[in-house]
CSV table of C-alpha atoms (C1' of nucleotides) in Angstrom, one decimal:
chain,number,residue,atom,x,y,z
M,1,MET,CA,147.6,87.6,80.0
M,2,THR,CA,148.3,86.4,83.2
M,3,PHE,CA,148.3,88.8,86.3
M,4,SER,CA,152.2,88.6,86.6
M,5,GLU,CA,152.5,89.5,82.6
M,6,ARG,CA,150.6,92.0,83.1
M,7,ILE,CA,152.6,93.3,86.2
M,8,LEU,CA,155.9,92.6,83.8
M,9,VAL,CA,154.4,94.9,81.0
M,10,TRP,CA,153.0,97.5,83.6
M,11,TYR,CA,156.9,97.6,85.1
M,12,ASP,CA,158.2,97.6,81.3
M,13,LYS,CA,156.6,101.1,80.7
M,14,ASN,CA,156.4,102.6,84.0
M,15,LYS,CA,159.7,101.7,86.3
M,16,ARG,CA,161.3,104.4,87.9
M,17,THR,CA,165.2,104.7,87.4
M,18,LEU,CA,166.9,104.3,90.6
M,19,PRO,CA,170.6,104.1,91.9
M,20,TRP,CA,170.4,100.4,92.1
M,21,ARG,CA,167.9,99.4,89.4
M,22,GLY,CA,170.0,98.5,87.0
M,23,THR,CA,172.9,96.4,88.6
M,24,ARG,CA,172.9,92.4,90.1
M,25,ASP,CA,175.9,93.5,92.2
M,26,PRO,CA,174.7,92.1,95.3
M,27,TYR,CA,176.5,94.5,97.3
M,28,LYS,CA,174.4,97.1,95.9
M,29,ILE,CA,171.0,95.2,96.0
M,30,TRP,CA,172.0,94.1,100.1
M,31,LEU,CA,172.6,97.8,100.6
M,32,SER,CA,169.6,99.4,98.8
M,33,GLU,CA,167.3,96.6,100.5
M,34,ILE,CA,168.4,97.3,104.1
M,35,MET,CA,168.3,100.8,103.3
M,36,LEU,CA,164.6,100.6,102.5
M,37,GLN,CA,163.0,98.3,105.1
M,38,GLN,CA,160.0,100.4,106.3
M,39,THR,CA,161.9,103.4,104.8
M,40,ARG,CA,160.8,105.4,101.7
M,41,VAL,CA,162.6,105.3,98.8
M,42,VAL,CA,163.4,109.4,98.5
M,43,GLN,CA,164.1,109.1,102.1
M,44,GLY,CA,166.7,106.3,101.5
M,45,THR,CA,168.1,107.1,98.2
M,46,PRO,CA,170.7,109.8,99.5
M,47,TYR,CA,172.0,107.7,102.1
M,48,TYR,CA,172.9,105.1,99.9
M,49,LEU,CA,174.3,107.6,96.8
M,50,LYS,CA,176.6,108.6,100.4
M,51,PHE,CA,176.9,104.7,101.2
M,52,ILE,CA,178.2,103.3,97.9
M,53,GLY,CA,180.4,106.9,97.6
M,54,ASN,CA,182.1,106.4,101.2
M,55,TYR,CA,182.3,102.2,101.2
M,56,PRO,CA,182.0,101.3,96.8
M,57,LYS,CA,182.6,97.5,97.7
M,58,VAL,CA,181.5,95.7,100.6
M,59,HIS,CA,185.6,95.3,101.9
M,60,ASP,CA,185.5,99.0,102.5
M,61,LEU,CA,182.2,99.0,104.5
M,62,ALA,CA,183.9,96.2,106.0
M,63,ASN,CA,187.0,98.0,107.4
M,64,ALA,CA,184.7,101.1,108.3
M,65,SER,CA,184.2,101.4,112.6
M,66,GLU,CA,181.0,101.2,113.2
M,67,GLU,CA,181.0,104.9,114.8
M,68,GLU,CA,181.6,106.0,111.4
M,69,VAL,CA,178.9,103.4,110.1
M,70,LEU,CA,176.4,104.6,112.7
M,71,LYS,CA,177.4,108.4,111.5
M,72,LEU,CA,176.6,108.0,108.0
M,73,TRP,CA,173.3,106.3,108.9
M,74,GLN,CA,171.9,109.9,111.2
M,75,GLY,CA,168.8,110.4,110.8
M,76,LEU,CA,168.0,107.2,108.5
M,77,GLY,CA,165.9,105.7,112.1
M,78,TYR,CA,165.7,102.1,112.7
M,79,TYR,CA,169.6,101.9,113.9
M,80,SER,CA,169.8,98.1,114.4
M,81,ARG,CA,170.0,98.3,110.6
M,82,ALA,CA,172.9,100.4,110.6
M,83,ARG,CA,174.9,97.8,113.1
M,84,ASN,CA,173.7,94.3,111.2
M,85,LEU,CA,174.7,96.4,108.0
M,86,HIS,CA,178.3,96.6,109.7
M,87,ALA,CA,178.1,93.0,111.4
M,88,THR,CA,177.1,91.7,107.8
M,89,ALA,CA,179.8,93.1,105.9
M,90,LYS,CA,182.4,92.0,107.7
M,91,MET,CA,180.9,88.0,107.7
M,92,VAL,CA,180.8,88.6,104.5
M,93,VAL,CA,184.5,89.7,104.1
M,94,GLY,CA,185.9,86.8,106.9
M,95,GLU,CA,183.7,84.7,105.9
M,96,TYR,CA,182.7,84.3,102.6
M,97,GLY,CA,185.5,85.6,100.3
M,98,GLY,CA,184.1,89.3,100.4
M,99,ASP,CA,180.6,87.2,98.2
M,100,PHE,CA,177.4,87.5,99.4
M,101,PRO,CA,175.4,83.8,99.2
M,102,ASP,CA,173.6,83.1,95.9
M,103,THR,CA,170.6,81.4,98.1
M,104,TYR,CA,167.8,82.4,99.9
M,105,LYS,CA,169.2,79.9,102.6
M,106,GLU,CA,172.5,81.3,102.9
M,107,LEU,CA,170.9,84.7,102.7
M,108,LEU,CA,169.0,84.3,105.5
M,109,LYS,CA,171.5,83.8,108.2
M,110,LEU,CA,173.3,87.2,107.5
M,111,LYS,CA,172.6,89.6,110.5
M,112,GLY,CA,169.7,92.0,109.3
M,113,VAL,CA,168.3,89.6,105.8
M,114,GLY,CA,164.9,88.1,106.7
M,115,ASP,CA,162.4,87.0,104.9
M,116,TYR,CA,161.9,90.0,102.4
M,117,THR,CA,165.6,90.8,101.9
M,118,ALA,CA,166.6,87.6,101.5
M,119,SER,CA,164.1,86.8,98.6
M,120,ALA,CA,165.2,90.1,97.1
M,121,ILE,CA,168.7,89.4,97.0
M,122,SER,CA,169.0,86.0,95.5
M,123,SER,CA,165.9,86.7,93.0
M,124,ILE,CA,168.0,90.1,91.6
M,125,CYS,CA,171.3,88.9,91.5
M,126,PHE,CA,171.0,85.4,91.4
M,127,ASP,CA,166.9,85.1,89.7
M,128,ARG,CA,166.4,82.3,92.4
M,129,PRO,CA,162.4,82.3,92.5
M,130,GLU,CA,161.7,83.3,95.6
M,131,PRO,CA,158.7,85.7,95.5
M,132,VAL,CA,158.9,88.4,97.8
M,133,VAL,CA,156.4,89.2,100.3
M,134,ASP,CA,156.9,93.4,101.5
M,135,GLY,CA,154.3,96.0,102.0
M,136,ASN,CA,153.7,96.6,98.3
M,137,VAL,CA,152.9,93.3,97.5
M,138,TYR,CA,150.9,93.1,100.9
M,139,ARG,CA,148.3,95.2,99.2
M,140,VAL,CA,148.5,94.3,95.8
M,141,LEU,CA,147.7,90.8,96.2
M,142,ALA,CA,144.8,91.7,98.9
M,143,ARG,CA,143.0,94.0,96.8
M,144,TYR,CA,143.3,92.1,93.6
M,145,PHE,CA,142.4,89.0,94.6
M,146,GLY,CA,139.9,90.1,97.5
M,147,VAL,CA,142.0,89.0,100.9
M,148,ASP,CA,140.7,89.8,103.9
M,149,LEU,CA,143.0,88.7,106.4
M,150,ALA,CA,144.9,90.8,109.1
M,151,ILE,CA,148.5,91.1,106.8
M,152,ASN,CA,150.0,91.3,109.7
M,153,SER,CA,148.5,88.2,111.4
M,154,THR,CA,150.4,84.8,111.6
M,155,GLU,CA,147.9,83.3,109.3
M,156,GLY,CA,148.3,86.4,107.1
M,157,VAL,CA,151.6,86.3,106.6
M,158,LYS,CA,151.3,82.8,105.8
M,159,TYR,CA,148.5,82.8,103.1
M,160,PHE,CA,149.9,85.9,101.2
M,161,LYS,CA,153.6,84.3,100.4
M,162,LYS,CA,152.1,81.0,99.8
M,163,LEU,CA,149.8,83.1,97.3
M,164,ALA,CA,152.4,85.4,96.1
M,165,ARG,CA,154.6,82.0,95.4
M,166,GLU,CA,151.3,80.8,93.0
M,167,VAL,CA,151.2,84.0,91.2
M,168,MET,CA,154.8,85.1,90.6
M,169,ASN,CA,156.4,85.2,87.3
M,170,ALA,CA,159.6,82.3,87.8
M,171,LYS,CA,161.0,82.6,84.2
M,172,ASN,CA,161.6,86.3,85.3
M,173,ILE,CA,161.8,86.7,88.7
M,174,ARG,CA,164.1,89.7,88.9
M,175,ASP,CA,161.9,92.1,86.7
M,176,TYR,CA,158.4,90.8,88.4
M,177,ASN,CA,159.2,90.3,91.9
M,178,GLN,CA,160.5,94.6,91.7
M,179,GLY,CA,157.5,95.3,89.4
M,180,ILE,CA,154.4,94.2,91.6
M,181,MET,CA,156.8,96.3,94.0
M,182,GLU,CA,157.0,99.0,92.3
M,183,PHE,CA,153.4,99.0,91.1
M,184,GLY,CA,152.1,98.9,94.4
M,185,ALA,CA,154.1,101.8,94.7
M,186,ILE,CA,152.9,104.0,92.1
M,187,GLN,CA,150.0,102.9,91.2
M,188,CYS,CA,148.0,100.6,93.6
M,189,SER,CA,149.2,103.0,96.1
M,190,PRO,CA,148.3,103.4,99.7
M,191,LYS,CA,145.8,106.2,99.3
M,192,LYS,CA,143.9,107.1,96.1
M,193,PRO,CA,145.3,104.2,93.7
M,194,ASN,CA,145.1,104.6,90.6
M,195,CYS,CA,142.3,102.1,89.6
M,196,ASP,CA,140.8,104.1,86.6
M,197,GLU,CA,143.9,103.6,84.4
M,198,CYS,CA,145.1,100.4,86.2
M,199,PRO,CA,146.2,97.2,83.9
M,200,LEU,CA,144.1,95.0,86.3
M,201,ASN,CA,140.8,96.9,87.1
M,202,LYS,CA,139.0,94.6,85.4
M,203,SER,CA,140.1,91.6,87.1
M,204,CYS,CA,140.2,93.2,90.7
M,205,VAL,CA,138.4,91.6,93.5
M,206,ALA,CA,138.5,94.5,95.9
M,207,LEU,CA,137.0,97.1,92.6
M,208,GLN,CA,135.3,95.1,91.7
M,209,THR,CA,133.8,94.4,95.3
M,210,ASN,CA,134.2,98.3,95.7
M,211,LYS,CA,136.6,97.8,98.7
M,212,VAL,CA,139.7,99.0,97.6
M,213,GLY,CA,139.6,101.3,100.3
M,214,GLU,CA,139.2,98.4,103.4
M,215,LEU,CA,142.1,96.9,102.0
M,216,PRO,CA,144.4,95.2,103.0
M,217,VAL,CA,143.2,94.4,106.6
M,218,LYS,CA,145.8,95.2,109.7
M,219,LEU,CA,145.5,94.5,112.8
M,220,LYS,CA,146.0,97.5,115.3
M,221,LYS,CA,149.2,99.1,116.3
M,222,THR,CA,150.2,99.2,120.3
M,223,LYS,CA,149.6,102.2,121.7
M,224,VAL,CA,152.1,105.1,122.0
M,225,ARG,CA,153.9,105.4,125.7
M,226,ASP,CA,155.1,109.0,126.6
M,227,ARG,CA,158.4,109.8,128.7
M,228,TYR,CA,160.1,112.6,129.7
M,229,PHE,CA,163.5,113.3,129.2
M,230,ASN,CA,165.7,115.5,130.4
M,231,TYR,CA,169.2,116.2,128.9
M,232,VAL,CA,171.7,117.9,130.8
M,233,VAL,CA,173.9,120.2,128.8
M,234,PHE,CA,176.7,120.4,130.7
M,235,MET,CA,178.9,123.9,129.6
M,236,SER,CA,182.1,124.3,131.4
M,237,GLU,CA,184.1,127.4,131.4
M,238,ASP,CA,186.1,126.0,128.4
M,239,THR,CA,182.8,125.3,126.2
M,240,LYS,CA,183.2,121.4,126.5
M,241,MET,CA,179.8,119.6,126.7
M,242,MET,CA,179.2,116.3,128.7
M,243,LEU,CA,178.6,113.7,125.6
M,244,GLU,CA,178.0,109.8,126.5
M,245,GLN,CA,176.7,107.0,124.6
M,246,ARG,CA,173.3,105.1,124.8
M,247,LYS,CA,174.4,101.3,125.6
M,248,GLY,CA,172.0,98.5,126.6
M,249,LYS,CA,168.8,98.0,125.6
M,250,GLY,CA,166.1,100.5,123.6
M,251,ILE,CA,165.9,102.8,121.3
M,252,TRP,CA,169.0,104.6,119.7
M,253,GLN,CA,171.6,102.2,121.1
M,254,ASN,CA,174.9,103.3,121.0
M,255,LEU,CA,174.4,106.3,119.7
M,256,TRP,CA,175.5,109.1,121.7
M,257,GLN,CA,173.4,111.9,123.3
M,258,PHE,CA,173.6,114.1,127.1
M,259,PRO,CA,173.2,112.7,130.3
M,260,LEU,CA,169.9,112.2,130.4
M,261,ILE,CA,167.3,112.3,133.6
M,262,GLU,CA,164.3,110.4,133.0
M,263,SER,CA,161.1,111.5,135.2
M,264,GLU,CA,157.2,110.4,135.3
M,265,GLU,CA,156.6,113.9,134.5
M,266,SER,CA,157.7,117.4,133.3
M,267,LEU,CA,160.3,118.6,136.1
M,268,ILE,CA,160.5,122.1,137.1
M,269,LYS,CA,163.8,123.4,137.9
M,270,GLU,CA,163.6,122.9,141.6
M,271,SER,CA,163.5,119.0,140.8
M,272,PHE,CA,165.8,118.9,138.2
M,273,THR,CA,168.4,120.5,139.7
M,274,ARG,CA,167.9,117.9,142.8
M,275,GLN,CA,168.2,115.3,141.2
M,276,LEU,CA,171.7,116.5,139.3
M,277,ASN,CA,172.5,114.4,142.6
M,278,SER,CA,172.5,111.6,140.7
M,279,PHE,CA,175.2,112.0,138.8
M,280,ASP,CA,179.2,110.7,139.1
M,281,TYR,CA,180.2,114.1,137.8
M,282,GLN,CA,180.0,116.5,140.5
M,283,PRO,CA,181.0,119.7,139.1
M,284,GLU,CA,180.7,123.4,140.7
M,285,ILE,CA,177.2,124.2,139.4
M,286,VAL,CA,176.8,128.1,137.8
M,287,SER,CA,173.7,128.3,136.6
M,288,VAL,CA,170.7,126.1,135.3
M,289,ASP,CA,168.3,127.3,132.8
M,290,LYS,CA,165.9,125.4,130.9
M,291,PHE,CA,167.1,125.6,126.9
M,292,ASN,CA,163.5,125.4,125.4
M,293,THR,CA,160.3,126.1,127.8
M,294,ASP,CA,157.1,124.1,126.3
M,295,ALA,CA,159.1,120.1,126.3
M,296,ILE,CA,159.8,119.6,122.4
M,297,ILE,CA,158.3,116.4,121.7
M,298,HIS,CA,159.9,113.9,119.5
M,299,LYS,CA,157.8,111.3,118.0
M,300,LEU,CA,158.6,108.1,117.4
M,301,SER,CA,156.8,105.0,115.9
M,302,HIS,CA,155.7,103.6,119.6
M,303,GLN,CA,157.1,106.7,122.2
M,304,HIS,CA,156.6,110.3,122.1
M,305,LEU,CA,159.9,111.7,123.9
M,306,TYR,CA,158.9,115.3,126.0
M,307,THR,CA,162.1,116.6,125.9
M,308,THR,CA,164.0,119.7,127.7
M,309,PHE,CA,167.3,120.5,127.1
M,310,TRP,CA,169.0,121.8,130.6
M,311,ILE,CA,171.7,123.8,130.3
M,312,VAL,CA,174.2,124.0,133.3
M,313,HIS,CA,176.7,126.1,133.2
M,314,THR,CA,179.7,125.0,135.5
M,315,LYS,CA,182.7,126.4,137.0
M,316,GLY,CA,186.1,125.6,135.4
M,317,SER,CA,187.4,123.0,133.0
M,318,GLN,CA,185.8,119.4,132.1
M,319,GLN,CA,186.7,116.2,133.4
M,320,ASP,CA,186.8,113.6,131.3
M,321,GLY,CA,184.2,113.0,128.9
M,322,GLY,CA,184.5,116.5,127.8
M,323,VAL,CA,183.4,117.2,124.1
M,324,SER,CA,184.2,120.7,122.2
M,325,PHE,CA,181.2,121.8,119.9
M,326,GLU,CA,183.1,121.5,117.2
M,327,ASP,CA,183.4,117.6,118.1
M,328,VAL,CA,180.0,117.3,118.6
M,329,GLU,CA,179.1,117.1,115.7
M,330,LYS,CA,181.9,114.4,114.7
M,331,TYR,CA,179.7,111.8,116.7
M,332,PRO,CA,176.3,109.6,115.7
M,333,VAL,CA,173.6,111.0,117.0
M,334,PRO,CA,169.9,110.8,117.7
M,335,VAL,CA,168.0,113.7,115.2
M,336,LEU,CA,167.0,114.6,118.2
M,337,ILE,CA,170.1,115.7,119.4
M,338,ALA,CA,171.6,116.7,116.0
M,339,ASP,CA,168.3,119.6,116.2
M,340,PHE,CA,168.9,120.9,119.3
M,341,LEU,CA,173.0,121.3,118.6
M,342,GLU,CA,171.8,123.4,115.6
M,343,ARG,CA,168.9,125.5,117.4
M,344,PHE,CA,172.3,125.9,120.3
M,345,LYS,CA,174.7,126.7,117.8
M,346,LYS,CA,172.7,129.5,117.0
M,347,THR,CA,171.4,130.7,120.0
M,348,TYR,CA,175.5,130.9,121.3
M,349,PHE,CA,177.9,130.9,118.8
M,350,GLN,CA,176.7,133.4,116.8
N,1,DA,C1',151.8,86.1,119.2
N,2,DA,C1',153.1,90.2,120.6
N,3,DA,C1',156.2,94.7,121.5
N,4,DA,C1',160.2,97.3,119.8
N,5,DC,C1',163.0,99.8,116.5
N,6,DG,C1',162.8,106.2,113.5
N,7,DG,C1',161.9,109.3,111.2
N,8,DG,C1',159.4,111.5,107.7
N,9,DG,C1',155.5,112.5,104.5
N,10,DC,C1',150.8,112.9,103.4
N,11,DA,C1',145.7,114.1,104.2
L,1,DT,C1',146.1,113.2,113.9
L,2,DG,C1',146.6,108.3,112.1
L,3,DC,C1',148.7,105.7,108.7
L,4,DC,C1',152.6,103.7,106.0
L,5,DC,C1',157.3,103.0,103.6
L,6,DA,C1',161.4,97.7,99.1
L,7,DG,C1',160.7,94.7,107.7
L,8,DT,C1',163.8,92.1,111.6
L,9,DT,C1',164.7,91.3,115.8
L,10,DT,C1',163.6,90.3,120.7
L,11,DT,C1',160.4,89.3,124.3
DNA sequence: AAAACGGGGCA
DNA sequence: TGCCCAGTTTT
C-alpha cells in the first residue's frame, strides 16, 4: 500500500464525527475552515453550530451587520477572520449570485481565504486535486519523510507544498485531504504521537531514526511585547458606562472597550488621575478607585497586557457614549473586557 | 522575510 | 512557561 492509501484506510476507520464532516456545501465547509484557522476543533465547533443556527445560508450572513457577526465571534480570537468572513459573504452573494467559486484560483481571491483554505474548499466540495498543507500535514510529512526544513521558512513552505502534491491521492482527494489532517490531529499528534499502533510506523523515517520529537522543525517565534493598559470605567450617577470602538490598526479592530490610557509601566492613582485630563470627556469626578489591585495579565500570542480597571464615578448623568449595564453585553468586546464585566456585575449589582 | 493577529489547552 | 492549533494579511 502507498502512503496515501494507508491514510485513506486509517481515515475510514478513525475519523471523528464532526458537524461539517458529511457535507459538500461550500458555505458550511468555508465557514468551518475559517473558524478552524489556528484554532482547535473543540474550540471552534460551538461557534460553527452557533453561526449555522443564526445564518443557515450565506445570504443570512451577508445580510447581518458586522457588529452582530463580531458579537457571535466574540471569544474565538483573530477577529480579522470575522470581518473578512462577513465581507466574503457579501461578495459571494453580490458578485457570485450566492454560489461560491469552485476552483482554487477563484477561491483564493476571497478575503480571508489563503492557500490552505482555497485548497480545502476546492478539494472537499468540488473534488479538485489540490493538496492541503496545514499544521497537521506539515507534521505528518516532516516526520514520515524525515524532512528537517523549517516549516515556516520560505523554502520549507515551497518544499512541503510540492511534496504534498506528489504524495496526495488525486482519485479521492476529498477524503485524503481530510484524512491526512485527521491523522495528524489524532495519530501523529504534536506531543506523544501513537507510533506503537501507527499504520505507517514501519516506513516512517522519523521513527526509524528516532527523530519524532525533533520534527517538524520550526523557526523561533518573535518575542512577546509587554503593554500596560489602564481602562477607565466611567460610571455616572445613572449607572451608565462610557464605551468606545477600537479603530485603526492593532488588536481587536472594531471591537468595543472602555476609554484606554496606555502607559510605559503600572500607574499609581495620582499619575492615573492626572492623565484623565487627556480625554475630551471631562466630567466632574467623584471618586477614582482600582477595581483590581494586582494587574490582570491578559496573554495574547505576541503581547502580554498588564491591565488595571479603574472605576471612576462621575457626577450627574453620562453624556453621549453612555451605555447602560444591560446594553453593554450586546456589544462585541475582547475576552479581557468580557471577563471584567462578569466580575464587575457580581461586585456591584449583587 | 518577518511581524501582526486571540484565546485556550496541555505537559 | 512554551508550544501548538484544519492560517492569512500586512509590513
